[in-house]
Amino acid sequence: MTYVSLDHRRVQTAVIGDKYSGDPVILPMDHHELDRWRKLHPDYTYWCGIQLGGCGGELSDRRYTDKVCHFAHHPNAVCHRTANGESSADHLFIKRGMERLLARQGLRGKVSTRDLGSGPGDAVDVFVPAVRRRVRFQLGALDYLAWRRAADEFAEDAAGADWVFAQDGPLTHELQYRQGYSLRVRLSTHGGERRVHIGVSAQGHPLQWTPLEECTLTPTGLLTPPLETVRLSQARHRAASFPVQGGLVFAPVPGSEVAEETPFDLGERHLIAAYVKPVDSPVVRALVSLPSDAGAPLAGHVYRVPDGARVLVADEDTAWVVTAERYIRLNAHEAQRTGLWSPSPAPTADCGRTALRPGGRIDLTTAASADDSSGSTAKAGTAADSEAQTGFAKRQTENRERRDRARDLISQLRPLEGALGEAVRKQVTRAINGAELWLAAVTNPRGDASNEGGRHVRQLELALRAARRDLKLDEHSTYSGTSAQAAQRKG
Ligand SMILES: [Zn+2]
């Protein structure tokens, strides 16, 4: 068995026809393959092409049986071409592949190779005006600043750009953060050809390669079959964020409304305005994003985020949002020490009871005992609760519906709270507090078995009716209508 070492100092690639040609070829390294190649293409002439960064001289194909076949210059040629190896014509193979792809789809576009400082094989750019898309195949090294500059340039005439990298590195990770996936390119040798493959790399998915022939260029970009799946599963990209060291406390701003528009795609989360006090920092009014699987925090309470808080920042924008996954309601003593709350000058027994109970979300024991203690309203839930006994599955569904209903009612009540007369406000606060403690408890499987839900939904419905009566609102007003009128009445 003879060992044939791959001598990459030899010239392995050329262009066909003349020195200006963009028609690349890789010389088969094995002499049997070269024989077949020569028989198939007896008229080909090979050149150290200008588009390869070559000298433009004609090359001859050298057949060897004891080492790899390669191209050779004429004996007196002077050549300063730096890239001669197997991948040295990859930019031309990619260019040709993309030109064929556009032709197949009937798209008019421009495909060009780019010298970014180290040679004509640094990059390949594709621009298709009809769909306002760009594709950059980045074959040479690139840092963030250069990437950013190029991306900004692309944004001037394209609605979007796909970056396809030959190498894995910080930039592919950057794009994975930004868009949920990154694209890669690799070429494999088949006879005198280098075939182009597009890879999709995404969190939770193995790197998946697709021949370029099976890809399409769409108004949303270069698409491979695996990418369609990845895009569906990663509908949201991650915003940039900084961790908040040492935690923070916050108090929702009473009666404030949060604009729907933020530069962040927060998904199904609570977004509230709050006074936020990070450790060792003055208080700042900010938007706070919280998970939707617990009742939103209430005005008149102070909450602590012990860990995991982050500040989401928008790229090239001044917008920012505090985000937290876990928060604890502080008791009166702790709340007062934060400076964000003090006891009401006219305290009421009802509000005092539930207002500052500690650990509404995570202290389930406390939540459960609070429910137990509200015995005076227990009767209201009996009829509704008995309906839920017909089976576990049915009860699960009912619980879920009640939770949804309760959250909906709370979200309708909250904007009204600040504008209500004292008696009704107490009723509303009591209903919301009770329901929130219940909601916190039922996220725990043990708590889910309770049949408290019906009662809380009923209390919320009664509170909403009372609130609307108090504000003289039509029962059928829309949510935005009631909010607006409440704000009007208040202000
Ligand atoms: Zn040359």
mmCIF file of C-alpha atoms in Angstrom, residues 11-143:
data_model
loop_
_atom_site.group_PDB
_atom_site.id
_atom_site.type_symbol
_atom_site.label_atom_id
_atom_site.label_comp_id
_atom_site.label_asym_id
_atom_site.label_seq_id
_atom_site.Cartn_x
_atom_site.Cartn_y
_atom_site.Cartn_z
ATOM 1 C CA VAL A 11 -0.769 24.530 -7.143
ATOM 2 C CA GLN A 12 -3.969 22.576 -6.829
ATOM 3 C CA THR A 13 -6.490 24.928 -8.470
ATOM 4 C CA ALA A 14 -6.710 26.874 -11.702
ATOM 5 C CA VAL A 15 -9.200 28.529 -14.028
ATOM 6 C CA ILE A 16 -10.191 27.122 -17.394
ATOM 7 C CA GLY A 17 -9.867 28.889 -20.762
ATOM 8 C CA ASP A 18 -7.820 32.055 -20.162
ATOM 9 C CA LYS A 19 -6.206 34.024 -17.392
ATOM 10 C CA TYR A 20 -9.325 36.199 -16.805
ATOM 11 C CA SER A 21 -11.676 33.237 -16.574
ATOM 12 C CA GLY A 22 -13.916 32.727 -13.565
ATOM 13 C CA ASP A 23 -14.386 29.050 -14.350
ATOM 14 C CA PRO A 24 -12.571 27.195 -11.562
ATOM 15 C CA VAL A 25 -11.136 23.717 -11.464
ATOM 16 C CA ILE A 26 -9.398 21.607 -8.870
ATOM 17 C CA LEU A 27 -7.014 19.127 -10.388
ATOM 18 C CA PRO A 28 -7.850 15.549 -9.354
ATOM 19 C CA MET A 29 -5.077 14.473 -7.022
ATOM 20 C CA ASP A 30 -5.204 10.776 -7.861
ATOM 21 C CA HIS A 31 -3.653 9.771 -11.226
ATOM 22 C CA HIS A 32 -6.546 7.382 -12.121
ATOM 23 C CA GLU A 33 -8.995 10.226 -11.601
ATOM 24 C CA LEU A 34 -6.773 12.581 -13.591
ATOM 25 C CA ASP A 35 -6.750 10.128 -16.502
ATOM 26 C CA ARG A 36 -10.545 10.076 -16.503
ATOM 27 C CA TRP A 37 -10.634 13.882 -16.244
ATOM 28 C CA ARG A 38 -8.273 14.315 -19.194
ATOM 29 C CA LYS A 39 -10.368 11.970 -21.327
ATOM 30 C CA LEU A 40 -13.530 13.944 -20.504
ATOM 31 C CA HIS A 41 -11.961 17.364 -21.126
ATOM 32 C CA PRO A 42 -9.218 17.018 -23.755
ATOM 33 C CA ASP A 43 -9.454 20.683 -24.856
ATOM 34 C CA TYR A 44 -9.206 22.411 -21.492
ATOM 35 C CA THR A 45 -6.381 24.858 -20.931
ATOM 36 C CA TYR A 46 -5.481 25.818 -17.365
ATOM 37 C CA TRP A 47 -4.410 29.213 -16.074
ATOM 38 C CA CYS A 48 -3.027 30.711 -12.902
ATOM 39 C CA GLY A 49 -6.057 32.995 -12.975
ATOM 40 C CA ILE A 50 -6.213 36.664 -12.048
ATOM 41 C CA GLN A 51 -9.375 35.881 -10.038
ATOM 42 C CA LEU A 52 -7.322 33.446 -7.995
ATOM 43 C CA GLY A 53 -4.778 36.131 -7.195
ATOM 44 C CA GLY A 54 -2.451 34.422 -9.658
ATOM 45 C CA CYS A 55 0.154 35.570 -12.140
ATOM 46 C CA GLY A 56 -2.002 34.892 -15.216
ATOM 47 C CA GLY A 57 0.438 32.332 -16.604
ATOM 48 C CA GLU A 58 -0.612 29.111 -18.238
ATOM 49 C CA LEU A 59 -0.399 25.970 -16.130
ATOM 50 C CA SER A 60 0.163 22.368 -17.096
ATOM 51 C CA ASP A 61 -1.367 19.403 -15.298
ATOM 52 C CA ARG A 62 1.232 17.076 -13.897
ATOM 53 C CA ARG A 63 0.416 13.408 -13.518
ATOM 54 C CA TYR A 64 2.242 11.509 -10.789
ATOM 55 C CA THR A 65 1.750 7.995 -9.538
ATOM 56 C CA ASP A 66 3.911 8.346 -6.422
ATOM 57 C CA LYS A 67 2.567 11.721 -5.206
ATOM 58 C CA VAL A 68 -0.471 13.924 -5.730
ATOM 59 C CA CYS A 69 -1.090 15.305 -9.205
ATOM 60 C CA HIS A 70 -0.950 19.090 -9.409
ATOM 61 C CA PHE A 71 -0.602 22.046 -11.716
ATOM 62 C CA ALA A 72 2.782 23.503 -12.575
ATOM 63 C CA HIS A 73 3.914 26.861 -13.960
ATOM 64 C CA HIS A 74 6.237 27.097 -16.934
ATOM 65 C CA PRO A 75 9.839 26.786 -15.764
ATOM 66 C CA ASN A 76 10.637 30.528 -15.905
ATOM 67 C CA ALA A 77 7.365 31.854 -14.492
ATOM 68 C CA VAL A 78 7.462 34.242 -11.523
ATOM 69 C CA CYS A 79 4.335 33.917 -9.384
ATOM 70 C CA HIS A 80 3.380 35.511 -6.068
ATOM 71 C CA ARG A 81 0.074 33.758 -5.667
ATOM 72 C CA THR A 82 -0.312 32.941 -1.986
ATOM 73 C CA ALA A 83 -3.316 30.578 -1.985
ATOM 74 C CA ASN A 84 -2.619 27.431 -3.996
ATOM 75 C CA GLY A 85 -4.228 24.640 -2.001
ATOM 76 C CA GLU A 86 -7.358 22.594 -2.357
ATOM 77 C CA SER A 87 -9.636 25.422 -1.144
ATOM 78 C CA SER A 88 -7.923 28.234 -3.052
ATOM 79 C CA ALA A 89 -10.657 28.502 -5.727
ATOM 80 C CA ASP A 90 -13.595 28.049 -3.326
ATOM 81 C CA HIS A 91 -14.768 31.632 -3.841
ATOM 82 C CA LEU A 92 -15.167 30.926 -7.561
ATOM 83 C CA PHE A 93 -17.028 27.659 -6.912
ATOM 84 C CA ILE A 94 -19.366 29.511 -4.522
ATOM 85 C CA LYS A 95 -19.835 32.328 -7.056
ATOM 86 C CA ARG A 96 -20.721 29.838 -9.765
ATOM 87 C CA GLY A 97 -23.044 27.962 -7.395
ATOM 88 C CA MET A 98 -24.934 31.123 -6.497
ATOM 89 C CA GLU A 99 -25.181 32.218 -10.133
ATOM 90 C CA ARG A 100 -26.736 28.853 -10.955
ATOM 91 C CA LEU A 101 -29.109 29.144 -7.995
ATOM 92 C CA LEU A 102 -30.316 32.567 -9.171
ATOM 93 C CA ALA A 103 -30.714 31.325 -12.738
ATOM 94 C CA ARG A 104 -32.713 28.331 -11.543
ATOM 95 C CA GLN A 105 -35.073 30.633 -9.651
ATOM 96 C CA GLY A 106 -35.259 33.157 -12.496
ATOM 97 C CA LEU A 107 -33.855 35.896 -10.258
ATOM 98 C CA ARG A 108 -31.622 38.667 -11.566
ATOM 99 C CA GLY A 109 -28.777 39.437 -9.235
ATOM 100 C CA LYS A 110 -25.143 40.277 -8.919
ATOM 101 C CA VAL A 111 -22.594 37.825 -7.574
ATOM 102 C CA SER A 112 -19.103 39.163 -6.994
ATOM 103 C CA THR A 113 -15.945 38.077 -5.224
ATOM 104 C CA ARG A 114 -14.412 40.465 -2.708
ATOM 105 C CA ASP A 115 -10.823 41.151 -1.795
ATOM 106 C CA LEU A 116 -10.927 42.417 1.790
ATOM 107 C CA GLY A 117 -7.195 42.733 2.086
ATOM 108 C CA SER A 118 -5.789 39.236 1.875
ATOM 109 C CA GLY A 119 -6.812 38.195 -1.627
ATOM 110 C CA PRO A 120 -9.720 37.753 -4.046
ATOM 111 C CA GLY A 121 -10.968 34.766 -2.062
ATOM 112 C CA ASP A 122 -11.880 36.723 1.075
ATOM 113 C CA ALA A 123 -15.618 36.849 0.425
ATOM 114 C CA VAL A 124 -18.420 36.420 -2.102
ATOM 115 C CA ASP A 125 -21.279 38.927 -2.171
ATOM 116 C CA VAL A 126 -24.706 38.313 -3.648
ATOM 117 C CA PHE A 127 -27.254 41.069 -4.184
ATOM 118 C CA VAL A 128 -30.732 40.459 -5.544
ATOM 119 C CA PRO A 129 -32.592 43.760 -5.973
ATOM 120 C CA ALA A 130 -35.983 42.137 -6.671
ATOM 121 C CA VAL A 131 -36.180 40.663 -3.153
ATOM 122 C CA ARG A 132 -33.815 43.259 -1.634
ATOM 123 C CA ARG A 133 -31.655 40.554 -0.166
ATOM 124 C CA ARG A 134 -27.950 40.208 0.241
ATOM 125 C CA VAL A 135 -25.886 37.154 1.021
ATOM 126 C CA ARG A 136 -22.281 37.393 2.169
ATOM 127 C CA PHE A 137 -20.086 34.315 2.095
ATOM 128 C CA GLN A 138 -17.312 35.189 4.507
ATOM 129 C CA LEU A 139 -14.342 32.964 3.754
ATOM 130 C CA GLY A 140 -11.540 35.000 5.305
ATOM 131 C CA ALA A 141 -11.231 36.104 8.914
ATOM 132 C CA LEU A 142 -13.354 39.017 10.107
ATOM 133 C CA ASP A 143 -13.715 40.827 13.420
#
